[in-house]
XYZ file of N, CA and C in Angstrom:
672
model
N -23.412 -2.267 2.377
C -23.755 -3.309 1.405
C -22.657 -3.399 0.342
N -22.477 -4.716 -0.002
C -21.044 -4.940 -0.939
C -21.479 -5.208 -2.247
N -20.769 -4.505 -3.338
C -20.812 -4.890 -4.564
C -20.609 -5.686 -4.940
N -21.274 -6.747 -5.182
C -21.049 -7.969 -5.618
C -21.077 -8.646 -7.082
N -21.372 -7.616 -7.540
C -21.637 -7.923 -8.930
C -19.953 -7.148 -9.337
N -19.671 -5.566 -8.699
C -18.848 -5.143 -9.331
C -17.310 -5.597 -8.942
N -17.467 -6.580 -7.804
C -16.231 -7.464 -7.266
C -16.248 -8.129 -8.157
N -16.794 -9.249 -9.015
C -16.890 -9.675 -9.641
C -15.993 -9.693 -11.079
N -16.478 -8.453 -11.161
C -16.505 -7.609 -12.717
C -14.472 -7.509 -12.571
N -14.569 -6.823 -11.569
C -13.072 -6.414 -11.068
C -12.069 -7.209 -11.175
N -12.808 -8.692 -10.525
C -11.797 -9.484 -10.111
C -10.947 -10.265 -11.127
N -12.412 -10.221 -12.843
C -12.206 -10.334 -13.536
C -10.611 -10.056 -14.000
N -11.100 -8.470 -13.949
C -10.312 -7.901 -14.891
C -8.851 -8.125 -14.564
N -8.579 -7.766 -13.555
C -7.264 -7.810 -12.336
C -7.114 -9.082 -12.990
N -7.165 -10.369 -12.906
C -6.597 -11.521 -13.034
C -5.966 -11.919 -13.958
N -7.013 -11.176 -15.338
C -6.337 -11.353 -16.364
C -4.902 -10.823 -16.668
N -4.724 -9.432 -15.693
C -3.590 -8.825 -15.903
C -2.491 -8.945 -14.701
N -2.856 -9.861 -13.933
C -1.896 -10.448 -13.071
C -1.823 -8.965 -11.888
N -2.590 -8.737 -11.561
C -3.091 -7.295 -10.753
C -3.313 -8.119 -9.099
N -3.180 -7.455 -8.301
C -3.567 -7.660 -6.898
C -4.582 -6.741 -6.510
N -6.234 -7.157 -6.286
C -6.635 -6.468 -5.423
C -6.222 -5.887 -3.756
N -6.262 -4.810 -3.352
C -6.426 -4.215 -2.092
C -7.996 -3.557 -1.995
N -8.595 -4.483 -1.394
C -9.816 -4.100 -0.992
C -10.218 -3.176 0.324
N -10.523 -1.610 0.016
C -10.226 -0.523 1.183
C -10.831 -0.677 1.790
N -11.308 -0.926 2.993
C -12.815 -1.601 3.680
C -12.569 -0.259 4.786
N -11.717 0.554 4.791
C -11.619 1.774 5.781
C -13.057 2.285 6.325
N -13.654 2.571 7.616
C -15.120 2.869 7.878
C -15.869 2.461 7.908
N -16.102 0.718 6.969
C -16.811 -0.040 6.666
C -16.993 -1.112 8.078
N -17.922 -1.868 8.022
C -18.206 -2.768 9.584
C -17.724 -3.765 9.373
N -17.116 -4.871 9.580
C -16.500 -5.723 10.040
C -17.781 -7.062 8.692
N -18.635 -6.507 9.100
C -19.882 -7.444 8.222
C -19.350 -7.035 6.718
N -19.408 -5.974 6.243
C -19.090 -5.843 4.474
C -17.727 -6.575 4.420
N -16.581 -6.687 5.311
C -15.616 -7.200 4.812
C -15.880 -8.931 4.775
N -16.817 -9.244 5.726
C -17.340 -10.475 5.498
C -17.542 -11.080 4.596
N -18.429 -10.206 3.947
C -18.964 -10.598 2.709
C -18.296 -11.162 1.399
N -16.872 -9.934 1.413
C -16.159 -10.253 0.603
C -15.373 -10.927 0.650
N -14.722 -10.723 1.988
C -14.148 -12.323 2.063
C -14.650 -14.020 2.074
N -15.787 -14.246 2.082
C -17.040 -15.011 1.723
C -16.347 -15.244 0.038
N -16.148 -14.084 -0.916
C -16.672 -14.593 -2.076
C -14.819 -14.817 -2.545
N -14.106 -15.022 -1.138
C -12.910 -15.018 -1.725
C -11.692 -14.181 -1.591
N -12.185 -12.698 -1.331
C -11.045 -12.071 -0.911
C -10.295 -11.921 0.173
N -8.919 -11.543 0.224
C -8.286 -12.024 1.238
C -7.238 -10.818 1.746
N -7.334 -9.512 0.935
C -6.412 -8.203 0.806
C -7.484 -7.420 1.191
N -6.875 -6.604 2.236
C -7.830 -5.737 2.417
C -6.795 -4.378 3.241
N -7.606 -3.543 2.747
C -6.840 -2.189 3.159
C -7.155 -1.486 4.307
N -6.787 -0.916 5.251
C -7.047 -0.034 6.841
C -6.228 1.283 6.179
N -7.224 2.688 6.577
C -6.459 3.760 6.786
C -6.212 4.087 8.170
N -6.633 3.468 9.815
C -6.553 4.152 10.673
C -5.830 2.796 11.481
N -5.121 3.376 12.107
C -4.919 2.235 13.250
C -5.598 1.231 14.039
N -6.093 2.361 14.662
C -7.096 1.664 16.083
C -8.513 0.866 15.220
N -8.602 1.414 14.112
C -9.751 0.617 13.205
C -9.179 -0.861 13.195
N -7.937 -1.499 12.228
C -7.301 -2.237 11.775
C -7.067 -3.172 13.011
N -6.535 -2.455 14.195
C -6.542 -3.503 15.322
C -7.396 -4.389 16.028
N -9.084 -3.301 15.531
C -10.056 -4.128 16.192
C -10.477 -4.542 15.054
N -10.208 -4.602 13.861
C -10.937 -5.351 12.928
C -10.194 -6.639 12.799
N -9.237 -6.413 12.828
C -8.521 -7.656 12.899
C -8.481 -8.504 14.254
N -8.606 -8.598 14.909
C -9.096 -9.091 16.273
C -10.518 -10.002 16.221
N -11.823 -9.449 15.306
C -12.986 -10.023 14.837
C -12.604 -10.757 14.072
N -11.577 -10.654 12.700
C -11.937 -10.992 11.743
C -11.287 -12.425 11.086
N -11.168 -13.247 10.460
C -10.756 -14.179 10.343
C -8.747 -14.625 9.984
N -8.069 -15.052 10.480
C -7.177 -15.302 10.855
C -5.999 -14.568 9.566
N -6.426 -15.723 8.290
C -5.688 -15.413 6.967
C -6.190 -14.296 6.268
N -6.829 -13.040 6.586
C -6.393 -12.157 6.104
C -5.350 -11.466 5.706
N -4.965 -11.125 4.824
C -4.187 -10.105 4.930
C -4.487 -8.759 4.847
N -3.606 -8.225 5.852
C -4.274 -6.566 6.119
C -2.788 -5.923 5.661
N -3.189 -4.289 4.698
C -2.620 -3.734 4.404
C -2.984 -2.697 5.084
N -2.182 -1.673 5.294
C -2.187 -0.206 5.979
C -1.730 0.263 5.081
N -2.500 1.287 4.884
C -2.727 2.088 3.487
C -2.524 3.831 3.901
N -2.608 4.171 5.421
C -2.692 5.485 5.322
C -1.413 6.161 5.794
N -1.633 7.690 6.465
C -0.472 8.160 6.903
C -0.110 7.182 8.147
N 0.517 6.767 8.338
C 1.521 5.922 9.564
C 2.310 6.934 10.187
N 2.009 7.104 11.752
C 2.639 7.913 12.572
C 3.334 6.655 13.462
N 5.041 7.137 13.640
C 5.956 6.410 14.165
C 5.242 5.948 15.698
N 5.172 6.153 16.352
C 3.993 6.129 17.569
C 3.068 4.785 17.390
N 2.683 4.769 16.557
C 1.605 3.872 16.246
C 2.148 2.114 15.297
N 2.976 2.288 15.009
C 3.903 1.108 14.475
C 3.484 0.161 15.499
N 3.903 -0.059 16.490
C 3.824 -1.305 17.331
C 2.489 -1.889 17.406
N 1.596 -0.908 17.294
C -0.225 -1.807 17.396
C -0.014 -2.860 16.078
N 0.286 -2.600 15.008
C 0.056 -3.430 13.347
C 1.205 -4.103 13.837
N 2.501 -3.784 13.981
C 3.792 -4.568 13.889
C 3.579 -6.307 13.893
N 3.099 -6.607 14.867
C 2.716 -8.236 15.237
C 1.632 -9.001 13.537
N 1.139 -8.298 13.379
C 0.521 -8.933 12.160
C 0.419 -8.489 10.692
N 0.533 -7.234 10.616
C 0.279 -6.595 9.408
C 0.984 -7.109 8.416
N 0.357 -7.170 6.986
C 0.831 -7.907 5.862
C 1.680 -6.773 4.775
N 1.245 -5.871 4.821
C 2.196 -4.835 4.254
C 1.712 -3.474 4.697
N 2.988 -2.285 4.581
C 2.621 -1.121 5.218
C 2.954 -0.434 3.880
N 2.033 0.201 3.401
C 2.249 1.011 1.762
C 2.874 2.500 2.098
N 2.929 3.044 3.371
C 3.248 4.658 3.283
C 4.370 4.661 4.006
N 5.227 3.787 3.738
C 6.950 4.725 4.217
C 7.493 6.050 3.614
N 7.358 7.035 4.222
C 7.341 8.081 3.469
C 8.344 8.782 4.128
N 9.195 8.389 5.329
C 10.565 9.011 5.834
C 11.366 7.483 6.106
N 12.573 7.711 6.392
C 13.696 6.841 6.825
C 13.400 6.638 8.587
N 12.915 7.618 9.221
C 12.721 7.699 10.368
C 11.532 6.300 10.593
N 10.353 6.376 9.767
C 9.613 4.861 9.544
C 10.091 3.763 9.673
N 10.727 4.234 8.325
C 11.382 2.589 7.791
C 11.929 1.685 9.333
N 12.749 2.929 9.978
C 13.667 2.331 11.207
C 13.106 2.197 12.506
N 11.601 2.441 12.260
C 10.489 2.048 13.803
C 10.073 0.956 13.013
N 9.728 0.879 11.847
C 9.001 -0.708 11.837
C 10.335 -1.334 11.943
N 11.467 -1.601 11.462
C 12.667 -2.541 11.521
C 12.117 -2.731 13.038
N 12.543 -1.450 13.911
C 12.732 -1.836 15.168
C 11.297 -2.656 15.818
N 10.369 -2.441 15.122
C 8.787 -3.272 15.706
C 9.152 -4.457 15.378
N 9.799 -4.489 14.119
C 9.564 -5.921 13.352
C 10.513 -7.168 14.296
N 11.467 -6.646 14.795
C 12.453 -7.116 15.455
C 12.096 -7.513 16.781
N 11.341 -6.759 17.490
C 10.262 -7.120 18.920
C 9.546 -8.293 18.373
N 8.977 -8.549 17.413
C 8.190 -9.515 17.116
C 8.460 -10.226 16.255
N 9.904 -10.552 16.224
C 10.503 -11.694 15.638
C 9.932 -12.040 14.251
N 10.031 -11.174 13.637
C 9.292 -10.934 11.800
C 9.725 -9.958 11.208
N 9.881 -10.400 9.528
C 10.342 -9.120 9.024
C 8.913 -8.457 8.083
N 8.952 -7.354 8.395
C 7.300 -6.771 7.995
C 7.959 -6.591 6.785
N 7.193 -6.288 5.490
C 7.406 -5.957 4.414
C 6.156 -4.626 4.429
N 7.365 -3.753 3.293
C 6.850 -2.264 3.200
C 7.124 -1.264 1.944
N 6.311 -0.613 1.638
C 6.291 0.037 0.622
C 6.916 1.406 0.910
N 7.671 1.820 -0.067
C 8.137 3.424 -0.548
C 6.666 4.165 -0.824
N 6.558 5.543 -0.090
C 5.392 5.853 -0.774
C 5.903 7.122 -1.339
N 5.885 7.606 -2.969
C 6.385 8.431 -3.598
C 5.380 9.699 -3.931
N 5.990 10.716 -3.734
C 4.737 11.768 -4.206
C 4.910 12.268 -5.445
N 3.864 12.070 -6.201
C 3.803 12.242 -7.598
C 2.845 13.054 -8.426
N 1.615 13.184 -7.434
C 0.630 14.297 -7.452
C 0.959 15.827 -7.571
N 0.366 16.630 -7.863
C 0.494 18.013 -7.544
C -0.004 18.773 -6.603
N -1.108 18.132 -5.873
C -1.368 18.540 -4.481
C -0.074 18.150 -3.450
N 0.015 19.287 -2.880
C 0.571 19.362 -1.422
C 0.492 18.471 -0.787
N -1.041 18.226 -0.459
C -1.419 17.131 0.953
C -0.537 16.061 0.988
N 0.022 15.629 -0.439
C -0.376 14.451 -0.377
C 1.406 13.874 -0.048
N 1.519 12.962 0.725
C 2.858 12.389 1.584
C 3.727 12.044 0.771
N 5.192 11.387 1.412
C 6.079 10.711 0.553
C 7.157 11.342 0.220
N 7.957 10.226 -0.713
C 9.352 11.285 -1.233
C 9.080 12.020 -2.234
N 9.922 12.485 -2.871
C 10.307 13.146 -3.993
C 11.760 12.215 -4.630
N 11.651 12.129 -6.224
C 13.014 11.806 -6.774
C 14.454 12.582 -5.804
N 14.556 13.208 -5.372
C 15.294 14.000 -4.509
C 15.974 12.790 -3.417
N 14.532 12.933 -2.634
C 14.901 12.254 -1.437
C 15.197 10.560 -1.368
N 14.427 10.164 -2.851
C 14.924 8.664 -3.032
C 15.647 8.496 -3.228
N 16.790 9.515 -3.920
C 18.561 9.294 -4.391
C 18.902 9.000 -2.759
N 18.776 9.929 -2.066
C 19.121 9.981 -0.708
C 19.106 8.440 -0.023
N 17.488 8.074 -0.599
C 17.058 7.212 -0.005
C 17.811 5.734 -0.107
N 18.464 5.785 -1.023
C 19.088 5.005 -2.006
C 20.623 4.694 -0.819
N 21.211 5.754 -1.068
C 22.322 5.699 -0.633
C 22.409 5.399 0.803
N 21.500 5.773 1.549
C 21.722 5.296 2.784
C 20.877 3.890 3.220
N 19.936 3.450 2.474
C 20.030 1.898 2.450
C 20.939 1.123 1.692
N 21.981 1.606 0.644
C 22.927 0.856 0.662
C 24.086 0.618 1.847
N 24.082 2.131 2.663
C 24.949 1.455 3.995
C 24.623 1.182 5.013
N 23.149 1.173 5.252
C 22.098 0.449 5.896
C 21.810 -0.980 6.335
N 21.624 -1.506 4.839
C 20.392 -2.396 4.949
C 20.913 -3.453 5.476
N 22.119 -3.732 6.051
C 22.418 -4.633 7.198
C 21.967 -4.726 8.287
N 21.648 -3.040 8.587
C 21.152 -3.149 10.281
C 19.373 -3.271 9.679
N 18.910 -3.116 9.033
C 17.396 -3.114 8.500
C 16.662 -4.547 7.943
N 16.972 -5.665 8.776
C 17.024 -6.684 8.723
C 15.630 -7.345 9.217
N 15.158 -6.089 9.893
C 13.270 -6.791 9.931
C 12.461 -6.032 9.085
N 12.832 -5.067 8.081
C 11.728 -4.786 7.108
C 12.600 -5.468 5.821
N 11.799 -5.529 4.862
C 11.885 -5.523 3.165
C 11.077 -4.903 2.089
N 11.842 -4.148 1.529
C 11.215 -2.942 1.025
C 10.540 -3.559 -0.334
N 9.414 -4.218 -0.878
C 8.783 -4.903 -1.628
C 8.351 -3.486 -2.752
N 8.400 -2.156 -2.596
C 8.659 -1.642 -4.127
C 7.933 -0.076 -3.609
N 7.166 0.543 -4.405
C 6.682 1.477 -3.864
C 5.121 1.785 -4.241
N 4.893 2.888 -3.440
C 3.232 2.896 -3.807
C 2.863 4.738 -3.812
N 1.828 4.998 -5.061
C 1.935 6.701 -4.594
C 0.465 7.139 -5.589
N -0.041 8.219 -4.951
C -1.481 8.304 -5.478
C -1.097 9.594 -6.891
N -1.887 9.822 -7.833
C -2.089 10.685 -8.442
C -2.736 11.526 -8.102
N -2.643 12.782 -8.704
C -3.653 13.989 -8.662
C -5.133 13.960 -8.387
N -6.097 14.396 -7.503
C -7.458 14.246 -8.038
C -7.854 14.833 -9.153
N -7.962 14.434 -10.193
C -7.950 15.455 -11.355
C -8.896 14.555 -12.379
N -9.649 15.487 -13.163
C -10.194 14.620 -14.296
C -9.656 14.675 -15.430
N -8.233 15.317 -15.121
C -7.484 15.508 -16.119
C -6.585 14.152 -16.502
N -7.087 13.385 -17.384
C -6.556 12.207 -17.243
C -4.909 11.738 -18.230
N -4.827 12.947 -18.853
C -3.318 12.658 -19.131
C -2.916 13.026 -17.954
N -2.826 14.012 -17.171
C -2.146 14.455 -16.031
C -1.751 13.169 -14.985
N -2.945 12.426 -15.082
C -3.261 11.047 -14.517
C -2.615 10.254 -14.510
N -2.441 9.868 -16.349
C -1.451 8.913 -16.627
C 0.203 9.127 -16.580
N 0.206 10.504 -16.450
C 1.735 10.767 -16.641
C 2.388 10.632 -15.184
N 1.384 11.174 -14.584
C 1.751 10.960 -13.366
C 2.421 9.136 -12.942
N 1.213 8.391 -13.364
C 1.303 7.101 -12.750
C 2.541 6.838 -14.094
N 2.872 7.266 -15.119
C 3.750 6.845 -15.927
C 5.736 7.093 -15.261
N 5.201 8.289 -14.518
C 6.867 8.580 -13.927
C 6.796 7.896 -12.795
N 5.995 7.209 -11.720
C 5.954 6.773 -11.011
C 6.759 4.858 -11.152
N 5.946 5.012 -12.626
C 6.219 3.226 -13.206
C 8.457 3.322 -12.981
N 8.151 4.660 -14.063
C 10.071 4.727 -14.486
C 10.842 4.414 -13.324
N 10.329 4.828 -12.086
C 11.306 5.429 -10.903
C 11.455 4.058 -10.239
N 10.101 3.455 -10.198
C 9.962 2.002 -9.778
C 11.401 1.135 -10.495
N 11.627 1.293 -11.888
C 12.436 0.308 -12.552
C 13.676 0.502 -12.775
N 14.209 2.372 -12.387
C 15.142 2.300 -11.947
C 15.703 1.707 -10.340
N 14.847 1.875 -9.693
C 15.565 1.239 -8.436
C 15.125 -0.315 -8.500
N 13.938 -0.687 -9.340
C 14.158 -2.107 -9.687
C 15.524 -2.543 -10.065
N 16.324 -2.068 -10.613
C 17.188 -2.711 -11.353
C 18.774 -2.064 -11.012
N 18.544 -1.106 -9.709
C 19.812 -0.851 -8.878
C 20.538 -2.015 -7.975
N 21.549 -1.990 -7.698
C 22.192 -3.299 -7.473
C 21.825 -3.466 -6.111
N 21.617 -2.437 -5.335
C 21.062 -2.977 -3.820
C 19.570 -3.487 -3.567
N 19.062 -2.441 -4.119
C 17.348 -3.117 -4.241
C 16.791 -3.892 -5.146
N 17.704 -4.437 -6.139
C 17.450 -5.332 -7.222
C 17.256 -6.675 -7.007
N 16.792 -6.624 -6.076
C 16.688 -8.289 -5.411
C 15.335 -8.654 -5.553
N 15.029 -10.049 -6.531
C 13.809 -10.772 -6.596
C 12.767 -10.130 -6.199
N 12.898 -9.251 -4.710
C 11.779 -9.435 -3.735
C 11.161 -7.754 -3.843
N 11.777 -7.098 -4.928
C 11.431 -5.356 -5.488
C 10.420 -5.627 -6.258
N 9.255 -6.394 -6.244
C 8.454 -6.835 -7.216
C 6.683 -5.694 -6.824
N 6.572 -4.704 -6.457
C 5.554 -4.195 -6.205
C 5.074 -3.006 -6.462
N 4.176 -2.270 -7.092
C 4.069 -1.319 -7.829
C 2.495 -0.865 -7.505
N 2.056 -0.633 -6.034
C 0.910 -0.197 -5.668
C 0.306 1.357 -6.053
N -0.232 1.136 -7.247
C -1.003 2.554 -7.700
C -2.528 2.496 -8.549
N -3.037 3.475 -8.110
C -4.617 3.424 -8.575
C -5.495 2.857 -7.700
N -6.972 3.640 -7.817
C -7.562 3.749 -6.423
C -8.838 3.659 -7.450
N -10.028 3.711 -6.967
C -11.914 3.053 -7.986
C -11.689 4.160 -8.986
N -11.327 5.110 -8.870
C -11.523 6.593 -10.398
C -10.387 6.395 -11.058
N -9.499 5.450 -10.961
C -8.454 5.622 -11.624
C -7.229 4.382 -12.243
N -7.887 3.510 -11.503
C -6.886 2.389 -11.345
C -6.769 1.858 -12.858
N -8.001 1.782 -13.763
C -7.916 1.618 -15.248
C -6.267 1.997 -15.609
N -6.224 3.598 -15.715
C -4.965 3.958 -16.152
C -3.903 3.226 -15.376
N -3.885 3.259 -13.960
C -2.738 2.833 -13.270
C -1.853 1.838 -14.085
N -3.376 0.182 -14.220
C -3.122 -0.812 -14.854
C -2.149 -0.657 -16.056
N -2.802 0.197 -16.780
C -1.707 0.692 -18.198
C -0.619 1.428 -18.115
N -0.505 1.390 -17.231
C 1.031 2.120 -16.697
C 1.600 1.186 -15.970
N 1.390 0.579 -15.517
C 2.462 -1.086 -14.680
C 1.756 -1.040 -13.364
N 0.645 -0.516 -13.183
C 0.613 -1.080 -11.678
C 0.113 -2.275 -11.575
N 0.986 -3.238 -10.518
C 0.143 -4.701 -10.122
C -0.587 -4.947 -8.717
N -0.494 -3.426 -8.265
C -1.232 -3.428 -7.315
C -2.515 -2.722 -7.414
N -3.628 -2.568 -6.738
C -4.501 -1.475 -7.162
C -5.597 -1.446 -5.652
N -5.311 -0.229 -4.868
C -6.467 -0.122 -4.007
C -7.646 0.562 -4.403
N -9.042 -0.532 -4.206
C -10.151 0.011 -4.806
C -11.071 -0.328 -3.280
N -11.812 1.211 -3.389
C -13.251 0.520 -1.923
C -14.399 1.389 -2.186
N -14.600 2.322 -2.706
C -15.611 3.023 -3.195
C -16.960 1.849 -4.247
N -16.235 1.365 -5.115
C -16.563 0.492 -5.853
C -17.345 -0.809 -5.267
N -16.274 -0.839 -4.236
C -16.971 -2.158 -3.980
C -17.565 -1.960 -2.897
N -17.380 -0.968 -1.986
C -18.273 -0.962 -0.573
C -19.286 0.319 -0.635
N -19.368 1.238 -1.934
C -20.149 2.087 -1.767
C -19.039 3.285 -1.581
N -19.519 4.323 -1.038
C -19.299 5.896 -1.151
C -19.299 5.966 0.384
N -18.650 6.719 1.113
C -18.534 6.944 2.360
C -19.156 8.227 2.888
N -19.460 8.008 3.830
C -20.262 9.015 4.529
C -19.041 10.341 4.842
């Protein structure tokens, strides 16, 4: 059952601040995303593959579907043909299976950096380290990388109720974004994306620059 009151409330808020919902519909049936797309929405988030392929297959044409989780190179070609953005590039080895998907299917996918900024382990992505890296070899790259476009980056915080920890987190995340915003190779118009904050947290994100925000707890309930 979909929150409809708290989509609402949300959609509010987001608009005023020029925010993009990603609505996580991960687990959820094909019917709750209905719903919300019914009242309008059109972003919606997949953590699993084989979910995303058959949901999208049911579901109505102009969606846009985001892939939101770990992405195993293997699995690129199922989304490649339609997917609207891929948020977890988290090696170079990625980046260069979707180019190469994107290129089978005559499209350039657009894709997110996913940065690790948390203090848990689990959790994927670069490090400032590996983005210098990352840096330099899409500057002698990004000729042959001609079916993705790297639209900015995306990276979760700590689970923590520690909410400076929270914000600082999503605060070094904003910086790193605007230095490579404003590096001469990735400084192009199209570096415009800053996917951070999830239903416990996205408040802060907002106040830290994010214009993206994946929320599904909120709106689809609590998962089994």
């Amino acid at each position: 059952m979909v929150n409809k009151i708290a989509y609402q409330e949300i959609i509010s808020e987001l608009k005023s601040k020029s925010t993009t919902l990603v609505a996580v519909s991960k687990i959820k049936p094909a019917s709750d995303i209905r719903e919300l797309y019914d009242l309008g929405q059109r972003d919606f988030g997949e953590n699993y593959v084989q979910e995303l392929v058959q949901k999208q297959s049911e579901l109505p044409a102009d969606i846009q579907w985001h892939f939101i989780g770990h992405l195993q190179r293997n699995k690129v070609k199922y989304i490649a043909p339609f997917v609207h953005l891929i948020h977890g590039i988290d090696s170079i080895k990625l980046l260069e299976e979707v180019n190469k998907e994107g290129k089978k299917n005559n499209r350039v996918i657009d894709c997110l950096l996913q940065v690790h900024i948390a203090q848990e382990e689990t959790k994927f992505g670069f490090d400032e380290t590996d983005l210098s890296h990352f840096s330099d070899y899409f500057e002698i790259e990004k000729a042959n990388l001609s079916h993705v476009r790297v639209r900015g980056l995306m990276g979760m915080a700590s689970f923590s109720e520690d909410t400076e920890l929270v914000r600082a987190e999503f605060g070094q995340l904003k910086q790193i974004f605007e230095i490579m915003k404003g590096s001469a190779f990735l400084g192009q118009s199209t570096f415009d994306t800053l996917s951070m904050g999830m239903s416990g947290d996205y408040q802060l994100a907002i106040d830290e620059g994010a214009n993206m925000v994946r929320i599904g707890s909120l709106l689809f309930g609590r998962r089994a």
